[in-house]
Tab-separated table of C-alpha atoms in Angstrom:
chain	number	residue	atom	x	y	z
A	23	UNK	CA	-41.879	-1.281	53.285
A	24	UNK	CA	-42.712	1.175	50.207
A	25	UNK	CA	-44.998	3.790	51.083
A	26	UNK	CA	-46.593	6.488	48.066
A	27	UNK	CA	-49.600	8.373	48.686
A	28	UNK	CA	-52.495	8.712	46.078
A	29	UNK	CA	-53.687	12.107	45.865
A	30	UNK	CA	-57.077	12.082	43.555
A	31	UNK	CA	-59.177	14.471	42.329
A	32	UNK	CA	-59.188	14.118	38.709
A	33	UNK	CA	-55.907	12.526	38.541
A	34	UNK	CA	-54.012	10.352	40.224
A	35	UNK	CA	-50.470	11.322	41.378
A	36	UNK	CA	-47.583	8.847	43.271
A	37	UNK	CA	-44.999	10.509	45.375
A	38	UNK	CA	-42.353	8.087	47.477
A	39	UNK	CA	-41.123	9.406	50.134
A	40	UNK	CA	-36.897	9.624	50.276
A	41	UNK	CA	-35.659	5.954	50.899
A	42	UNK	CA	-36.011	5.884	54.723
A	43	UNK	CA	-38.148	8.625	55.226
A	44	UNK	CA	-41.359	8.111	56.506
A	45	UNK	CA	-44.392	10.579	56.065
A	46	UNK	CA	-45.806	12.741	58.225
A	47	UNK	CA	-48.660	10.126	58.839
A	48	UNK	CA	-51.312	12.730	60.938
A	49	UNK	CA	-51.533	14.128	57.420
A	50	UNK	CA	-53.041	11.423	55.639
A	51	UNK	CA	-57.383	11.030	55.508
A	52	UNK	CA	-56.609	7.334	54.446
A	53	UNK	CA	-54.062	4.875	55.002
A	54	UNK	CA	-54.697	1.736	53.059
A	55	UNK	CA	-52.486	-1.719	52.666
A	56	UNK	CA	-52.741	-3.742	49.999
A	57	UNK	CA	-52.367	-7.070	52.020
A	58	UNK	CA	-52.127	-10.707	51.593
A	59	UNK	CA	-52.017	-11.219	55.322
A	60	UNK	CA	-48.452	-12.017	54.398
A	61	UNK	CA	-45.173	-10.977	56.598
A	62	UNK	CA	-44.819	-7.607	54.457
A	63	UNK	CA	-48.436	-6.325	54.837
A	64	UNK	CA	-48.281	-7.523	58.280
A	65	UNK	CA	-44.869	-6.108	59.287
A	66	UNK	CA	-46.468	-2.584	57.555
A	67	UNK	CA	-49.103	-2.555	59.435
A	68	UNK	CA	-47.542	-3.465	62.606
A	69	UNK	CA	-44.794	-0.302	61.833
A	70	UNK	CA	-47.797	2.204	61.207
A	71	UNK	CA	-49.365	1.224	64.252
A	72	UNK	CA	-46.110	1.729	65.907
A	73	UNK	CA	-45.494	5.157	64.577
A	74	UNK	CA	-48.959	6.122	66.254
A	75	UNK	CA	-51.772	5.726	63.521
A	76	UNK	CA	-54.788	4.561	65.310
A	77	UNK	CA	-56.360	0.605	63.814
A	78	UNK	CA	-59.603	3.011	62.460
A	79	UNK	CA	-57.446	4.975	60.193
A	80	UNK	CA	-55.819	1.335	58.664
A	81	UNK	CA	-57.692	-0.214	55.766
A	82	UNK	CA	-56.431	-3.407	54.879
A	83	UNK	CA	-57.410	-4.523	50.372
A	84	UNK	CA	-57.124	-7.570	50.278
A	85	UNK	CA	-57.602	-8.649	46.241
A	86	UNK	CA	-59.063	-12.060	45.488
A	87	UNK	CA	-57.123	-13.066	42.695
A	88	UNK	CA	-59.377	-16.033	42.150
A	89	UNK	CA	-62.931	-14.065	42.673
A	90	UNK	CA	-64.953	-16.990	44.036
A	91	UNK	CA	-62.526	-19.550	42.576
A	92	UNK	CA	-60.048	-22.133	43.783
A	93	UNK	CA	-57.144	-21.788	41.518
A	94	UNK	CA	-54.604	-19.550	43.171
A	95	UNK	CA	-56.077	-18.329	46.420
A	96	UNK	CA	-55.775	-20.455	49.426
A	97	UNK	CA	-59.708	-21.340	50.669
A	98	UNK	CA	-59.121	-20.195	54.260
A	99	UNK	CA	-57.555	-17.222	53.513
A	100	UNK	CA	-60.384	-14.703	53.502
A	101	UNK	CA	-61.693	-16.187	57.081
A	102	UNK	CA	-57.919	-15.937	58.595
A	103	UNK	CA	-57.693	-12.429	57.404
A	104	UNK	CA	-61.107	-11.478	58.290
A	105	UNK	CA	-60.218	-13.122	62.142
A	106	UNK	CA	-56.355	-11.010	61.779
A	107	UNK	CA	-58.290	-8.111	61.020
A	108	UNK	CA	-60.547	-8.087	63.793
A	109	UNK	CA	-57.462	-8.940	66.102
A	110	UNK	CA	-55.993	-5.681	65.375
A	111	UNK	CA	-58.771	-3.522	64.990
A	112	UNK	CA	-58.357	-2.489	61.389
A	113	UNK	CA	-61.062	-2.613	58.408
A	114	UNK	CA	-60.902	-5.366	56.034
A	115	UNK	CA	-62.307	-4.778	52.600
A	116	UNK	CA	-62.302	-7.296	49.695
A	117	UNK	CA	-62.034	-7.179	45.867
A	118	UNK	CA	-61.379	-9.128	42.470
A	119	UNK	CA	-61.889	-8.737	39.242
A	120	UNK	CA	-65.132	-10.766	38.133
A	121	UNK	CA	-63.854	-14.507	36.832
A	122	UNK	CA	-60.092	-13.903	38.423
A	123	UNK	CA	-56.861	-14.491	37.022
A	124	UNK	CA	-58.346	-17.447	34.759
A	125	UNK	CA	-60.572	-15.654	33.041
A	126	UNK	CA	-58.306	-13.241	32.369
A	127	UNK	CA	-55.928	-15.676	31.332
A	128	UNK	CA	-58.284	-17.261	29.058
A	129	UNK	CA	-59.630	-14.276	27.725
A	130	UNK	CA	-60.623	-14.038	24.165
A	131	UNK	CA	-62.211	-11.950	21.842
A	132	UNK	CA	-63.624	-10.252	24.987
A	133	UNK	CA	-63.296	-6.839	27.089
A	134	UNK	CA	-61.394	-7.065	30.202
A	135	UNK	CA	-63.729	-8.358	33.409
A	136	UNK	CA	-65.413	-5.891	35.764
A	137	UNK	CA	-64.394	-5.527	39.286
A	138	UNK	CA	-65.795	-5.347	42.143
A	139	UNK	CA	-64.815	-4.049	45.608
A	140	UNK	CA	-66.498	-4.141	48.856
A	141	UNK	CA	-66.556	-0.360	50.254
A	142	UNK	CA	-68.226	1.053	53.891
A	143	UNK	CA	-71.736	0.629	52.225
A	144	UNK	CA	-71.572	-2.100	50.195
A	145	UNK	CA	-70.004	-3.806	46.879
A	146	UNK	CA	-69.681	-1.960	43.858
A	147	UNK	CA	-68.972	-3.152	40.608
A	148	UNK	CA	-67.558	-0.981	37.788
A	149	UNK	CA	-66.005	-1.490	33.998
A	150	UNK	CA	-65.726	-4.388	31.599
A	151	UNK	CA	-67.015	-2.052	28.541
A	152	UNK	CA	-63.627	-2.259	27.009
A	153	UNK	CA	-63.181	-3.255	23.333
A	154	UNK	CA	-62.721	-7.373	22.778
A	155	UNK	CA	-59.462	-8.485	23.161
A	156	UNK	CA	-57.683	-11.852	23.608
A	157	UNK	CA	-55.457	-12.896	26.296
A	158	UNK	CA	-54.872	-16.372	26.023
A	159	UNK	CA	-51.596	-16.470	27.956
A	160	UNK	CA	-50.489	-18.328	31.366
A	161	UNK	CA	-48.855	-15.450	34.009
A	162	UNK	CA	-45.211	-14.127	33.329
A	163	UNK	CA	-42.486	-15.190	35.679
A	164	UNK	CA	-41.009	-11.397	35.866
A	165	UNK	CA	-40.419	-8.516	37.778
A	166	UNK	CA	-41.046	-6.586	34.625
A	167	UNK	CA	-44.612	-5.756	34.639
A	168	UNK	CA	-44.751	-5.615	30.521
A	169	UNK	CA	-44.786	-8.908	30.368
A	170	UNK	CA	-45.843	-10.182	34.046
A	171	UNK	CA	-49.465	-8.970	33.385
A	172	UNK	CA	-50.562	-10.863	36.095
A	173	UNK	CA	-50.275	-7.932	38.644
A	174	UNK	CA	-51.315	-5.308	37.131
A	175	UNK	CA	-54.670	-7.480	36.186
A	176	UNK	CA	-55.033	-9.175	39.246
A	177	UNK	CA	-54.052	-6.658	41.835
A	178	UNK	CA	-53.082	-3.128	40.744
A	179	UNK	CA	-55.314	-2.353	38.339
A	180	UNK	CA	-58.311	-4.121	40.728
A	181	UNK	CA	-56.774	-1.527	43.882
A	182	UNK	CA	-56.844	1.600	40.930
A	183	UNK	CA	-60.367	1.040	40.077
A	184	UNK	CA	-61.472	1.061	44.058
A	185	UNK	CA	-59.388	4.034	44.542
A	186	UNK	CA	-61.260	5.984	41.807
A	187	UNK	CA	-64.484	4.938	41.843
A	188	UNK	CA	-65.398	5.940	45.639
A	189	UNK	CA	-66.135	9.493	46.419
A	190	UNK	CA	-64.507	9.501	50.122
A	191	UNK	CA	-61.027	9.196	48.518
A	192	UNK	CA	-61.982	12.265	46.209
A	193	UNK	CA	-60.116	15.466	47.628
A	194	UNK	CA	-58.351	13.708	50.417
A	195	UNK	CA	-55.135	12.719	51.362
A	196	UNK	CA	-54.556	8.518	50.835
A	197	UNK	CA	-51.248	7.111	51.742
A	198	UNK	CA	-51.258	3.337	50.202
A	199	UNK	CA	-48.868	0.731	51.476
A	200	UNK	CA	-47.646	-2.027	49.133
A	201	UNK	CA	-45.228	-4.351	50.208
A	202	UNK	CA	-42.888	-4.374	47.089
């Protein structure tokens, strides 16, 4: 499990812990997983609720790399998670980028999609005023995220733009889980 908190105000700042050092966890406001319902977001969230941080605090982002498509996301995955979450008592809160990873892919002579992210009060959508660009290239088998722009389109940059864009993460503490 990688842990790095997100400390925003008007910027954005990642500090890992020591390689088997875990946090002091009573200091964080937030404690968000980026999960897939997978055995890594699971097995985090199981260890955090072992070290004593109470279901309320956990936030599980789950990104829908599809938006409303069928393409890469399993169908009954948002149900199972929603039915997961609810078993463990932790908040469950959605997002994509509008179109998914196929538009994206497809892209051209376009700005990057919007997002959108479900928050405590709602969805909120925000960007896609970028310049046009073009795309038009299938996902990157790589670790190296220059080329693999997959993630970063799909996931990180989806989890960034949630992160900024709501004013309860503004002058608090966030410590987001990945399972990279």
């Amino acid at each position: 499990m990688s842990m790095a908190t997100a400390s925003l105000s008007s910027r954005q700042e990642t500090v890992p812990p020591e390689p088997g050092e875990i946090p002091d966890l009573a200091r964080y406001d937030h404690v968000i997983i980026a999960c897939s319902f997978g055995k890594d977001s699971l097995a985090s969230t199981l260890h955090l609720l072992e070290k004593g941080v109470a279901p309320q605090r956990i936030e599980w982002w789950h990104h829908l790399v599809d938006d409303d498509g069928d393409v890469f996301d399993w169908p009954h995955v948002p149900d199972y998670g929603r039915h997961l979450a609810a078993a463990l008592g932790v908040r469950l809160y959605f997002s994509a980028r509008q179109g998914g990873i196929v538009r994206e892919m497809l892209r051209e002579n376009a700005p990057t999609a919007p997002v959108w992210f479900d928050t405590p009060t709602g969805r909120v959508t925000v960007g896609g005023k970028g310049p046009p660009n073009t795309r038009r290239r299938f996902p990157q088998v790589s670790a190296n995220l220059s080329v693999r722009w997959c993630s970063p389109y799909a996931k990180i940059m989806v989890a960034d733009g949630a992160l900024r864009n709501q004013a309860r993460f503004s002058h608090a503490r966030t410590l987001f889980v990945t399972g990279e």
